[in-house]
């Protein structure tokens, strides 16, 4: 637009009424070329026909070719060629030589075909860029679908492996423990132990069947709640743990989601399992209560030092960062035991997925505490 306006300096000495009118119209309508390209071209053609301004019609022609249809572009190109190749005044045409006529025709071809070709090139580049963006999006979508299909195949493979290996052995344990329970024996402890083994084996098979169903159905969200876990099952879990467990559950005002209840159950389950392995016989306290602000649920599992000599087995846990201070005698100890297990690592990941946190460490009295805060 600045160059087209500067072209006025080349014809300022010819400004009479007609040149001034056509040049003013051509300069004033040029800013409308993006919104009204065809109208802008028609308004600038008189300036080219009179031989005063050439750039405004060429700029308008470029805009028509870069955004208009093929038919509109061809029509505009013909009009621009006619205006550029027609001499002014028209009455001088019979007196012109052949060289002058050919010069006008050549100038008309260059002034019409040049901006038209550039406009078509610009439109082709835009179309290619849009098509390339579509191809890129399609390729990314196909890669994502292929990754999802690979995950589905892997989940199906894991489901087959779990069903064919774990279910077989656990099923044998359940059958043999049931047979042992039905056998005639005067030892009540043996009968109760066999019944406990049978019950846990059957429950393990049920949970395994749930997990296999989740893997087969390719439903990641259902995996969080599979296994019939919840706050109401904590007391039964404590009774079946073969430990001296005290359970205190304070229901929050807002009912927690199934994912939060499942996380609480798994945290308590894994903590009791660690106590049973590394501190057998130690009393355990389990407390589940809402946070003071009511926006989170606090889970704390704490065991006393194991009975026996001071050099006895101690809880072994994977390396953990120093936990945040928690209320109680274990606050600020930050003593996390080394080890190579994945129990607490999985619990910390489970809590992080829900937006919560989990800390674990030794207590000053020699015991161990696991504390988690899960948002409701």
PDB file of N, CA and C in Angstrom, residues 12 32 41 87-89 100 124 138 145 152 174 181 193 220 256 288 292 330 364 366:
ATOM      1  N   UNK A  12       1.963  13.527 -10.307  1.00  0.00           N
ATOM      2  CA  UNK A  12       1.394  14.696  -9.636  1.00  0.00           C
ATOM      3  C   UNK A  12       1.286  15.898 -10.569  1.00  0.00           C
ATOM      4  N   UNK A  32      -9.436  -2.004   1.296  1.00  0.00           N
ATOM      5  CA  UNK A  32     -10.555  -2.939   1.336  1.00  0.00           C
ATOM      6  C   UNK A  32     -10.293  -4.197   0.525  1.00  0.00           C
ATOM      7  N   UNK A  41     -10.669  -4.409  -7.145  1.00  0.00           N
ATOM      8  CA  UNK A  41     -10.056  -4.473  -8.463  1.00  0.00           C
ATOM      9  C   UNK A  41     -10.830  -3.630  -9.480  1.00  0.00           C
ATOM     10  N   UNK A  87      -4.995   1.261 -25.104  1.00  0.00           N
ATOM     11  CA  UNK A  87      -4.382   2.600 -25.043  1.00  0.00           C
ATOM     12  C   UNK A  87      -5.400   3.651 -24.618  1.00  0.00           C
ATOM     13  N   UNK A  88      -4.891   4.723 -24.030  1.00  0.00           N
ATOM     14  CA  UNK A  88      -5.752   5.844 -23.600  1.00  0.00           C
ATOM     15  C   UNK A  88      -5.172   7.143 -24.152  1.00  0.00           C
ATOM     16  N   UNK A  89      -5.979   7.930 -24.815  1.00  0.00           N
ATOM     17  CA  UNK A  89      -7.401   7.694 -25.158  1.00  0.00           C
ATOM     18  C   UNK A  89      -7.550   6.675 -26.280  1.00  0.00           C
ATOM     19  N   UNK A 100       3.997  -0.333 -31.317  1.00  0.00           N
ATOM     20  CA  UNK A 100       3.336   0.249 -30.141  1.00  0.00           C
ATOM     21  C   UNK A 100       2.193  -0.629 -29.648  1.00  0.00           C
ATOM     22  N   UNK A 124      -1.834 -21.781  -3.416  1.00  0.00           N
ATOM     23  CA  UNK A 124      -1.373 -23.172  -3.429  1.00  0.00           C
ATOM     24  C   UNK A 124      -0.536 -23.474  -2.193  1.00  0.00           C
ATOM     25  N   UNK A 138      -3.268 -36.579  11.091  1.00  0.00           N
ATOM     26  CA  UNK A 138      -3.685 -37.956  10.820  1.00  0.00           C
ATOM     27  C   UNK A 138      -2.599 -38.944  11.244  1.00  0.00           C
ATOM     28  N   UNK A 145      -3.382 -44.366  17.965  1.00  0.00           N
ATOM     29  CA  UNK A 145      -4.223 -45.561  17.895  1.00  0.00           C
ATOM     30  C   UNK A 145      -3.374 -46.832  17.905  1.00  0.00           C
ATOM     31  N   UNK A 152      -3.450 -52.608  24.319  1.00  0.00           N
ATOM     32  CA  UNK A 152      -4.533 -53.591  24.424  1.00  0.00           C
ATOM     33  C   UNK A 152      -4.001 -55.004  24.247  1.00  0.00           C
ATOM     34  N   UNK A 174      -6.508 -73.713  47.028  1.00  0.00           N
ATOM     35  CA  UNK A 174      -7.864 -73.669  47.562  1.00  0.00           C
ATOM     36  C   UNK A 174      -8.459 -75.058  47.690  1.00  0.00           C
ATOM     37  N   UNK A 181      -9.410 -79.116  55.387  1.00  0.00           N
ATOM     38  CA  UNK A 181     -10.425 -78.663  56.353  1.00  0.00           C
ATOM     39  C   UNK A 181     -11.482 -79.731  56.584  1.00  0.00           C
ATOM     40  N   UNK A 193      -6.842 -73.033  60.562  1.00  0.00           N
ATOM     41  CA  UNK A 193      -5.815 -72.575  59.625  1.00  0.00           C
ATOM     42  C   UNK A 193      -6.135 -73.012  58.200  1.00  0.00           C
ATOM     43  N   UNK A 220      -9.024 -48.948  31.915  1.00  0.00           N
ATOM     44  CA  UNK A 220      -8.077 -48.574  32.958  1.00  0.00           C
ATOM     45  C   UNK A 220      -8.758 -48.031  34.197  1.00  0.00           C
ATOM     46  N   UNK A 256     -16.462 -40.597  50.160  1.00  0.00           N
ATOM     47  CA  UNK A 256     -15.303 -40.663  49.269  1.00  0.00           C
ATOM     48  C   UNK A 256     -15.628 -41.460  48.012  1.00  0.00           C
ATOM     49  N   UNK A 288      -8.262 -44.237  60.257  1.00  0.00           N
ATOM     50  CA  UNK A 288      -8.739 -43.565  59.050  1.00  0.00           C
ATOM     51  C   UNK A 288      -9.697 -42.477  59.495  1.00  0.00           C
ATOM     52  N   UNK A 292      -8.531 -32.138  59.206  1.00  0.00           N
ATOM     53  CA  UNK A 292      -9.238 -31.060  59.916  1.00  0.00           C
ATOM     54  C   UNK A 292     -10.056 -30.162  59.007  1.00  0.00           C
ATOM     55  N   UNK A 330       5.964 -40.007  65.491  1.00  0.00           N
ATOM     56  CA  UNK A 330       6.894 -40.237  64.385  1.00  0.00           C
ATOM     57  C   UNK A 330       7.158 -38.985  63.584  1.00  0.00           C
ATOM     58  N   UNK A 364      10.414 -42.977  66.712  1.00  0.00           N
ATOM     59  CA  UNK A 364      11.467 -42.945  67.736  1.00  0.00           C
ATOM     60  C   UNK A 364      11.469 -44.158  68.648  1.00  0.00           C
ATOM     61  N   UNK A 366      11.084 -47.167  67.786  1.00  0.00           N
ATOM     62  CA  UNK A 366      11.531 -48.358  67.084  1.00  0.00           C
ATOM     63  C   UNK A 366      10.496 -48.964  66.179  1.00  0.00           C
TER      64      UNK A 366
END
